[in-house]
Amino acid sequence: MKEIPLLSEISEEGRETISLPNDIEFSPYKELPKELLRENLPLPQISEVEIVRHFTNLSLRNFGVDLGFYPLGSCTMKYNPKINEDLANLPGFTKLHPYTPEDLSQGALQIIYELEKLLCNITGMDRFTFQPSAGAHGELTGLLIIKAYLKDKGENRNTVLVPDSAHGTNPASAAMAGFKTLEIPSDERGLVDPNILKNYVNEDTAVLMLTNPNTLGLFEKDIEKIADIIHQKGALLYYDGANLNGIMGYARPGDMGFDVIHLNLHKTFSTPHGGGGPGAGPVGVKSFLTPYLPKPVVDFNGEKYYLNFNIPKSIGRVRSFYGNFSVILKAYIYIRLMGEEGLKKTTEMAVLNANYLKEKLKAIFYLPYPTLCKHEFVLSCKKQKEKGVKTIDIAKRILDFGIHAPTIYFPLIVEEALMIEPTETETKYTLDNFVSILEEINKEIEENIEIIKTAPHNTPIKRLDETLAAKNLKVKWE
């Protein structure tokens, strides 16, 4: 693929982007102190059309779900209806300032209020805060709510239990909230075994953070027993609802015994996901935890919607204003457009697509947990590793076919893991095409292994040293 030159490389002395008249009376620099003005800045000198072409070409190198299949496990990357974007871009929403008085922002407050009711109905929780900006922020908020509740009770529980199949953010959030973490091993089913769990729960246990379906895509069948074990010891049960695609409309975390939940609206409920945002990680709680929610929350007095700051035990704000309103708005539109039956259909198709792919691909890869999965599943490339190819080699080769690579090496409990979530929005044609690509790559292992070990070949950037890049950040061009 042809390299895109830097602006500095196509710069030419004297070439102007725009020309201003020499006799212009107003100068944007006239009011600035001279000591703050700089001269001889090394800015590129290029024409307007060159700037347009440069950034348009760069934008075309972004990969997104609108360009190709994006089977990233543990992180729903699905097509989001464009009508949600159109509605969210209406001037009445985009020009609304967060300091607008309540009387002039009744529509926005009504949307927040009604979305809270919808999410309570979907999850079985009693109240939500919309302040957290994304999933991990939601985890931290939920844990701080639990910590405030325990402190209010005079308890000094300091341990958070986290299964070895949990999202990596769980132990990180627990540490940030001031807890110790203790890992719970999965059993041979890939699930939390209540008999094993009992050995880890004691008077120091504050909470068990659980993802259900877990990151293997498996539903925790013993969830009621697990909830009983946790609650009998006076601890709480936290639901990592980063992705609700596997159960939405069919099962509610609140009914399973969970006390706190966070949702990633930008995964399950519309909004393009990726590139670092925007996101929204609302936190839902059972009624006994509502006194500790961040403030304000939106309430309705029968005549108008208002911001309720009267929450004496609140943990305070966790973010400016009321959350990422544009994401909240798109989730509201998505749920209202889909309706109850539409959300259930979403779950059905997400589960059907995942199981379809799983059954097709188990002929190529080792399937460590050969049972019905929910919205995602995990394969192992250990058979391919024996032939000299690692999971990362296969993931890099997939890029050559115009498809984003699945999640690899996660969860850690699966050797050479390849984690796939097709989502509900992909067609059988797309899924079959993905299978045929993996069949071809598997065939290449026998016939031309070097093409896999040196992949990708069709992308602007080849193999990166991700570890070095992470440790030696260079975020400024000089």
Coordinates of C-alpha atoms in Angstrom, one line a residue:
M1 CA 0.0 0.0 0.0
K2 CA 1.3 3.4 -1.0
E3 CA 2.7 5.5 1.8
I4 CA 1.0 8.8 2.6
P5 CA 3.7 11.5 2.9
L6 CA 3.8 13.8 5.9
L7 CA 2.6 17.4 5.4
S8 CA 6.2 18.5 6.0
E9 CA 7.3 16.3 3.1
I10 CA 5.0 18.0 0.6
S11 CA 5.5 21.5 2.0
E12 CA 7.0 24.1 -0.4
E13 CA 8.2 27.5 0.5
G14 CA 5.7 30.2 -0.5
R15 CA 2.8 27.8 -1.2
E16 CA -0.2 29.3 0.6
T17 CA -3.4 27.6 2.0
I18 CA -5.4 30.9 2.0
S19 CA -4.5 34.4 1.1
L20 CA -5.6 37.3 3.2
P21 CA -5.8 40.9 1.9
N22 CA -2.8 43.0 3.0
D23 CA -4.9 45.9 4.1
I24 CA -7.0 43.8 6.4
E25 CA -7.7 45.9 9.5
F26 CA -8.4 43.2 12.0
S27 CA -5.6 40.9 13.0
P28 CA -6.3 38.0 15.4
Y29 CA -2.9 38.6 16.9
K30 CA -3.3 42.3 17.6
E31 CA -4.6 41.8 21.1
L32 CA -2.1 39.2 22.1
P33 CA 1.0 40.2 24.2
K34 CA 4.1 40.2 22.1
E35 CA 5.9 37.8 24.5
L36 CA 3.3 35.1 23.6
L37 CA 3.7 35.5 19.9
R38 CA 6.1 33.2 18.1
E39 CA 7.7 33.6 14.7
N40 CA 9.2 31.2 12.3
L41 CA 7.1 28.3 13.3
P42 CA 8.0 25.2 11.2
L43 CA 4.5 24.9 9.8
P44 CA 4.1 23.2 6.5
Q45 CA 3.2 25.4 3.6
I46 CA 0.7 23.6 1.4
S47 CA -2.5 24.3 -0.5
E48 CA -6.0 23.8 0.8
V49 CA -6.7 20.9 -1.6
E50 CA -3.5 19.1 -0.5
I51 CA -4.6 19.4 3.2
V52 CA -8.1 18.0 2.3
R53 CA -6.5 15.1 0.3
H54 CA -4.0 14.3 3.1
F55 CA -6.5 14.0 5.9
T56 CA -9.1 12.3 3.7
N57 CA -6.5 9.6 2.7
L58 CA -5.6 9.2 6.4
S59 CA -9.2 8.8 7.3
L60 CA -9.6 6.0 4.7
R61 CA -7.0 4.0 6.6
N62 CA -9.1 3.8 9.7
F63 CA -10.8 0.4 10.0
G64 CA -14.3 0.3 11.4
V65 CA -17.4 -1.8 11.3
D66 CA -18.7 0.3 8.4
L67 CA -15.8 -1.0 6.3
G68 CA -15.6 -4.6 7.2
F69 CA -16.3 -7.5 9.6
Y70 CA -15.1 -6.8 13.1
P71 CA -15.3 -10.0 15.1
L72 CA -13.7 -8.7 18.3
G73 CA -14.5 -10.9 21.3
S74 CA -15.5 -9.4 24.6
C75 CA -16.1 -6.1 23.0
T76 CA -19.2 -5.8 20.9
M77 CA -18.4 -4.1 17.6
K78 CA -21.7 -4.1 15.7
Y79 CA -23.3 -2.0 13.1
N80 CA -25.2 0.9 14.6
P81 CA -28.2 2.3 12.8
K82 CA -27.4 5.6 11.2
I83 CA -30.8 7.0 12.1
N84 CA -29.5 7.2 15.7
E85 CA -26.7 9.4 14.6
D86 CA -29.1 11.6 12.5
L87 CA -31.5 12.1 15.4
A88 CA -28.6 12.7 17.9
N89 CA -27.3 15.4 15.6
L90 CA -30.5 17.4 15.7
P91 CA -29.6 21.0 16.7
G92 CA -31.9 20.9 19.7
F93 CA -29.5 18.3 21.1
T94 CA -26.2 19.4 19.8
K95 CA -26.6 23.0 20.8
L96 CA -27.8 22.2 24.3
H97 CA -25.4 23.6 26.9
P98 CA -25.0 21.6 30.1
Y99 CA -25.6 24.8 32.1
T100 CA -29.0 25.4 30.4
P101 CA -31.6 26.0 33.2
E102 CA -33.9 23.1 34.0
D103 CA -36.9 24.9 32.7
L104 CA -35.3 25.1 29.3
S105 CA -33.9 21.6 29.2
Q106 CA -36.9 19.5 30.1
G107 CA -36.6 17.4 26.9
A108 CA -33.1 16.3 27.7
L109 CA -33.9 15.6 31.3
Q110 CA -36.9 13.6 30.3
I111 CA -34.7 11.4 28.0
I112 CA -32.3 10.7 30.9
Y113 CA -35.2 10.0 33.2
E114 CA -37.0 7.7 30.8
L115 CA -33.8 5.9 29.8
E116 CA -33.2 5.1 33.4
K117 CA -36.6 3.5 33.7
L118 CA -35.9 1.5 30.5
L119 CA -32.6 0.2 31.8
C120 CA -34.1 -0.6 35.2
N121 CA -36.7 -2.7 33.4
I122 CA -34.1 -4.4 31.2
T123 CA -31.6 -5.2 34.0
G124 CA -33.9 -5.6 37.1
M125 CA -32.1 -2.8 39.0
D126 CA -33.9 0.0 40.9
R127 CA -31.9 3.2 40.0
F128 CA -29.1 4.3 37.6
T129 CA -26.5 7.0 37.5
F130 CA -25.4 8.1 34.0
Q131 CA -22.2 9.9 35.1
P132 CA -19.5 7.3 34.4
S133 CA -17.9 7.9 31.0
A134 CA -17.3 4.2 30.1
G135 CA -17.1 0.7 31.4
A136 CA -14.1 0.8 33.6
H137 CA -15.2 4.2 35.0
G138 CA -18.5 2.4 35.8
E139 CA -16.7 -0.3 37.6
L140 CA -14.8 2.2 39.8
T141 CA -18.1 4.1 40.5
G142 CA -19.9 0.9 41.4
L143 CA -17.1 -0.2 43.8
L144 CA -17.0 3.3 45.4
I145 CA -20.7 3.0 46.0
I146 CA -20.2 -0.4 47.7
K147 CA -17.3 0.9 49.7
A148 CA -19.5 3.9 50.9
Y149 CA -22.3 1.5 51.8
L150 CA -20.0 -0.8 53.8
K151 CA -18.4 2.1 55.6
D152 CA -21.8 3.4 56.5
K153 CA -22.5 0.0 58.1
G154 CA -19.2 0.2 60.0
E155 CA -17.7 -2.7 58.1
N156 CA -14.1 -2.7 56.9
R157 CA -14.2 -5.4 54.2
N158 CA -11.2 -5.0 52.0
T159 CA -11.2 -7.8 49.4
V160 CA -12.8 -8.1 45.9
L161 CA -13.1 -11.5 44.4
V162 CA -12.5 -11.7 40.7
P163 CA -12.7 -15.0 38.6
D164 CA -9.8 -15.8 36.3
S165 CA -12.1 -15.4 33.3
A166 CA -13.0 -11.7 34.3
H167 CA -12.3 -8.6 32.2
G168 CA -8.9 -7.3 33.0
T169 CA -10.4 -4.0 34.1
N170 CA -12.1 -5.7 37.1
P171 CA -9.0 -6.1 39.3
A172 CA -7.6 -2.8 38.1
S173 CA -10.8 -1.0 39.2
A174 CA -10.8 -2.8 42.5
A175 CA -7.3 -1.7 43.2
M176 CA -8.2 1.9 42.3
A177 CA -11.1 1.8 44.7
G178 CA -8.7 0.7 47.5
F179 CA -9.5 -3.0 47.6
K180 CA -7.3 -6.1 47.5
T181 CA -8.2 -8.6 44.8
L182 CA -8.3 -12.3 45.0
E183 CA -8.6 -14.5 41.9
I184 CA -11.1 -17.3 41.7
P185 CA -10.1 -20.2 39.5
S186 CA -12.6 -21.5 36.9
D187 CA -13.5 -25.2 36.9
E188 CA -13.3 -27.6 34.0
R189 CA -16.6 -26.2 32.6
G190 CA -15.0 -22.7 32.4
L191 CA -17.4 -21.6 35.2
V192 CA -17.3 -20.5 38.8
D193 CA -17.8 -23.6 41.0
P194 CA -19.8 -22.7 44.1
N195 CA -17.9 -25.4 46.1
I196 CA -14.6 -23.7 45.2
L197 CA -16.0 -20.2 45.7
K198 CA -16.9 -21.1 49.3
N199 CA -13.2 -21.5 50.2
Y200 CA -12.5 -17.9 49.2
V201 CA -15.4 -16.0 50.8
N202 CA -15.0 -14.8 54.4
E203 CA -15.7 -11.7 56.5
D204 CA -13.1 -9.7 54.6
T205 CA -15.0 -10.2 51.3
A206 CA -16.6 -7.0 50.1
V207 CA -17.8 -8.0 46.6
L208 CA -17.6 -10.6 43.9
M209 CA -17.3 -9.1 40.4
L210 CA -18.8 -11.4 37.9
T211 CA -19.4 -11.3 34.2
N212 CA -22.4 -13.4 33.1
P213 CA -22.1 -14.7 30.4
N214 CA -18.4 -14.8 31.3
T215 CA -15.6 -14.0 28.9
L216 CA -15.7 -17.5 27.6
G217 CA -19.2 -16.8 26.4
L218 CA -20.6 -19.2 28.9
F219 CA -23.5 -18.6 31.2
E220 CA -22.8 -19.1 34.9
K221 CA -25.4 -21.8 35.6
D222 CA -24.9 -21.7 39.3
I223 CA -25.5 -18.0 39.6
E224 CA -28.3 -18.4 42.3
K225 CA -26.0 -20.5 44.5
I226 CA -23.2 -18.1 43.9
A227 CA -25.4 -15.2 45.0
D228 CA -26.5 -17.0 48.1
I229 CA -22.9 -17.8 49.1
I230 CA -21.9 -14.1 48.7
H231 CA -24.9 -12.6 50.4
Q232 CA -24.8 -15.1 53.3
K233 CA -21.4 -13.7 54.2
G234 CA -22.6 -10.1 54.0
A235 CA -20.8 -9.3 50.8
L236 CA -22.3 -7.9 47.6
L237 CA -22.5 -9.2 44.0
Y238 CA -21.3 -6.9 41.1
Y239 CA -22.3 -7.5 37.5
D240 CA -19.9 -6.6 34.8
G241 CA -22.4 -5.7 32.1
A242 CA -19.9 -4.5 29.5
N243 CA -21.8 -6.5 27.0
L244 CA -25.5 -7.4 27.5
N245 CA -26.0 -8.9 24.0
G246 CA -26.0 -12.5 25.3
I247 CA -29.0 -12.2 27.7
M248 CA -30.9 -8.9 26.9
G249 CA -34.6 -9.4 27.0
Y250 CA -34.3 -12.9 28.3
A251 CA -32.6 -12.7 31.7
R252 CA -32.0 -9.8 34.2
P253 CA -29.0 -9.5 36.4
G254 CA -31.2 -8.0 39.1
D255 CA -33.2 -11.3 39.2
M256 CA -30.0 -13.3 39.4
G257 CA -29.1 -11.7 42.7
F258 CA -26.7 -8.9 41.5
D259 CA -26.6 -5.8 43.6
V260 CA -24.7 -3.5 41.3
I261 CA -24.3 -3.4 37.6
H262 CA -22.5 -1.3 35.0
L263 CA -23.5 -1.2 31.3
N264 CA -21.5 -0.1 28.3
L265 CA -24.1 1.8 26.4
H266 CA -21.6 2.1 23.5
K267 CA -21.5 -1.6 23.1
T268 CA -24.9 -3.1 23.5
F269 CA -27.1 -0.1 22.9
S270 CA -25.8 1.6 19.8
T271 CA -23.1 4.2 19.3
P272 CA -20.0 3.4 17.2
H273 CA -17.5 1.9 19.5
G274 CA -13.7 2.3 19.2
G275 CA -11.0 4.8 18.9
G276 CA -11.2 5.7 22.5
G277 CA -14.8 6.9 22.7
P278 CA -17.2 8.4 23.3
G279 CA -18.7 6.0 25.7
A280 CA -21.1 5.8 28.6
G281 CA -21.0 3.3 31.6
P282 CA -24.1 3.9 33.6
V283 CA -24.2 2.1 37.0
G284 CA -27.4 0.5 38.3
V285 CA -28.0 -0.4 41.9
K286 CA -30.6 -2.1 44.1
S287 CA -32.7 0.2 46.2
F288 CA -30.6 -0.2 49.4
L289 CA -27.6 1.4 47.5
T290 CA -29.5 4.3 46.0
P291 CA -28.5 6.7 48.9
Y292 CA -24.9 6.4 47.7
L293 CA -25.3 7.2 44.0
P294 CA -23.4 10.0 42.5
K295 CA -25.3 13.3 42.4
P296 CA -27.3 14.7 40.9
V297 CA -29.9 12.2 39.6
V298 CA -32.8 13.2 37.4
D299 CA -36.2 13.0 39.1
F300 CA -39.8 14.0 38.2
N301 CA -42.2 15.7 40.6
G302 CA -45.3 15.2 38.5
E303 CA -45.0 18.5 36.7
K304 CA -41.4 18.8 35.7
Y305 CA -38.1 17.0 35.5
Y306 CA -35.3 18.2 37.8
L307 CA -31.8 17.6 39.0
N308 CA -31.9 16.1 42.5
F309 CA -28.9 17.0 44.5
N310 CA -30.5 16.0 47.8
I311 CA -28.6 12.8 48.3
P312 CA -26.8 13.2 51.7
K313 CA -24.8 10.0 51.5
S314 CA -23.8 10.3 47.8
I315 CA -20.2 9.5 46.9
G316 CA -20.4 12.8 45.0
R317 CA -19.7 13.5 41.4
V318 CA -17.6 11.1 39.4
R319 CA -17.7 13.2 36.2
S320 CA -18.7 16.6 35.1
F321 CA -22.3 17.3 34.5
Y322 CA -24.7 14.4 33.9
G323 CA -22.6 11.9 31.8
N324 CA -22.0 11.7 28.1
F325 CA -25.4 12.9 26.9
S326 CA -24.9 12.1 23.2
V327 CA -24.3 8.4 24.0
I328 CA -27.2 8.4 26.5
L329 CA -29.4 9.9 23.7
K330 CA -28.4 7.3 21.1
A331 CA -29.0 4.4 23.6
Y332 CA -32.5 5.9 24.3
I333 CA -33.3 6.1 20.6
Y334 CA -32.0 2.6 20.0
I335 CA -34.1 1.0 22.7
R336 CA -37.2 2.9 21.8
L337 CA -36.8 2.0 18.1
M338 CA -36.1 -1.7 18.8
G339 CA -38.8 -2.2 21.4
E340 CA -39.1 -5.2 23.7
E341 CA -39.3 -7.7 20.8
G342 CA -36.5 -6.1 18.9
L343 CA -34.1 -6.4 21.8
K344 CA -35.0 -10.0 22.3
K345 CA -34.4 -10.6 18.6
T346 CA -31.0 -8.9 19.0
T347 CA -30.1 -11.4 21.6
E348 CA -31.4 -14.4 19.6
M349 CA -29.4 -13.4 16.5
A350 CA -26.2 -12.6 18.5
V351 CA -26.4 -16.1 20.2
L352 CA -27.3 -17.8 16.9
N353 CA -24.4 -16.2 15.0
A354 CA -21.9 -17.1 17.7
N355 CA -23.0 -20.7 17.8
Y356 CA -23.1 -21.0 14.0
L357 CA -19.5 -19.8 13.8
K358 CA -18.4 -21.9 16.7
E359 CA -19.7 -25.1 15.1
K360 CA -18.1 -24.2 11.8
L361 CA -14.7 -23.3 13.2
K362 CA -14.3 -26.2 15.6
A363 CA -13.3 -28.2 12.6
I364 CA -10.3 -26.0 12.2
F365 CA -9.3 -25.0 15.7
Y366 CA -9.4 -26.7 19.1
L367 CA -12.6 -25.8 21.0
P368 CA -11.8 -26.0 24.8
Y369 CA -15.4 -25.6 26.0
P370 CA -17.6 -27.5 23.5
T371 CA -21.0 -26.4 24.8
L372 CA -23.7 -23.9 23.8
C373 CA -22.3 -20.4 24.0
K374 CA -24.0 -17.1 24.3
H375 CA -22.8 -14.0 22.2
E376 CA -19.2 -15.1 21.9
F377 CA -16.9 -18.1 22.2
V378 CA -13.2 -18.9 22.6
L379 CA -11.1 -21.1 20.4
S380 CA -7.5 -22.3 20.8
C381 CA -4.8 -22.2 18.2
K382 CA -2.6 -24.8 20.0
K383 CA -3.0 -27.3 17.1
Q384 CA -1.6 -24.6 14.8
K385 CA 1.1 -23.8 17.3
E386 CA 2.4 -27.3 17.1
K387 CA 3.0 -26.7 13.4
G388 CA 4.9 -23.5 14.0
V389 CA 2.2 -20.8 13.8
K390 CA 1.0 -18.8 16.8
T391 CA -2.3 -17.1 17.4
I392 CA -0.8 -13.7 16.7
D393 CA 0.4 -14.9 13.3
I394 CA -3.1 -16.0 12.3
A395 CA -4.5 -12.7 13.6
K396 CA -2.1 -10.8 11.5
R397 CA -2.8 -12.9 8.4
I398 CA -6.6 -12.2 8.9
L399 CA -5.8 -8.5 8.3
D400 CA -4.7 -9.2 4.8
F401 CA -8.2 -10.3 4.0
G402 CA -9.7 -6.9 5.1
I403 CA -11.1 -8.2 8.3
H404 CA -10.3 -7.0 11.8
A405 CA -8.6 -9.6 13.9
P406 CA -10.5 -11.2 16.8
T407 CA -9.3 -10.8 20.4
I408 CA -6.3 -12.9 21.0
Y409 CA -4.6 -14.3 24.1
F410 CA -7.7 -13.5 26.2
P411 CA -9.0 -14.9 28.5
L412 CA -5.7 -16.0 29.9
I413 CA -7.0 -19.4 30.9
V414 CA -7.1 -20.6 27.3
E415 CA -3.8 -21.4 25.6
E416 CA -3.3 -19.5 22.3
A417 CA -6.8 -18.0 22.7
L418 CA -8.8 -16.7 19.7
M419 CA -11.9 -15.0 21.0
I420 CA -14.7 -14.3 18.6
E421 CA -18.0 -12.3 18.8
P422 CA -19.8 -12.0 15.5
T423 CA -22.7 -9.8 16.8
E424 CA -26.3 -9.9 15.7
T425 CA -25.8 -7.6 12.8
E426 CA -23.7 -9.8 10.5
T427 CA -25.3 -11.9 7.8
K428 CA -24.7 -15.6 7.0
Y429 CA -22.8 -14.6 3.9
T430 CA -20.3 -12.6 6.1
L431 CA -20.0 -15.4 8.6
D432 CA -19.4 -18.0 5.8
N433 CA -16.8 -15.7 4.2
F434 CA -15.0 -15.5 7.5
V435 CA -15.0 -19.2 7.8
S436 CA -13.6 -19.6 4.3
I437 CA -10.8 -17.2 5.1
L438 CA -9.8 -19.1 8.2
E439 CA -9.9 -22.4 6.2
E440 CA -7.6 -20.8 3.6
I441 CA -5.2 -19.6 6.3
N442 CA -5.2 -23.0 7.9
K443 CA -4.4 -24.5 4.5
E444 CA -1.5 -22.0 4.1
I445 CA 0.0 -23.4 7.3
E446 CA 0.6 -26.7 5.4
E447 CA 1.5 -25.1 2.1
N448 CA 3.1 -21.7 2.7
I449 CA 3.8 -21.1 6.3
E450 CA 6.0 -18.1 5.8
I451 CA 3.2 -16.1 4.3
I452 CA 1.5 -16.4 7.7
K453 CA 4.6 -15.8 9.8
T454 CA 5.4 -12.6 7.9
A455 CA 1.8 -11.2 7.7
P456 CA 0.3 -8.7 7.3
H457 CA 1.3 -8.0 3.7
N458 CA -1.6 -5.7 2.6
T459 CA -1.7 -3.1 5.5
P460 CA 0.2 0.2 5.6
I461 CA 1.9 -0.8 8.9
K462 CA 3.4 -4.3 9.2
R463 CA 4.2 -6.0 12.5
L464 CA 4.8 -3.6 15.4
D465 CA 6.6 -4.2 18.6
E466 CA 3.5 -3.5 20.7
T467 CA 5.4 -3.9 24.0
L468 CA 8.0 -1.4 23.1
A469 CA 5.4 1.0 21.7
A470 CA 3.5 0.8 25.0
K471 CA 6.6 1.3 27.1
N472 CA 8.1 4.0 24.9
L473 CA 5.2 6.3 24.0
K474 CA 5.8 8.9 21.4
V475 CA 2.7 11.0 21.1
K476 CA 4.4 14.1 19.8
W477 CA 5.9 14.5 16.3
E478 CA 9.1 16.4 16.1

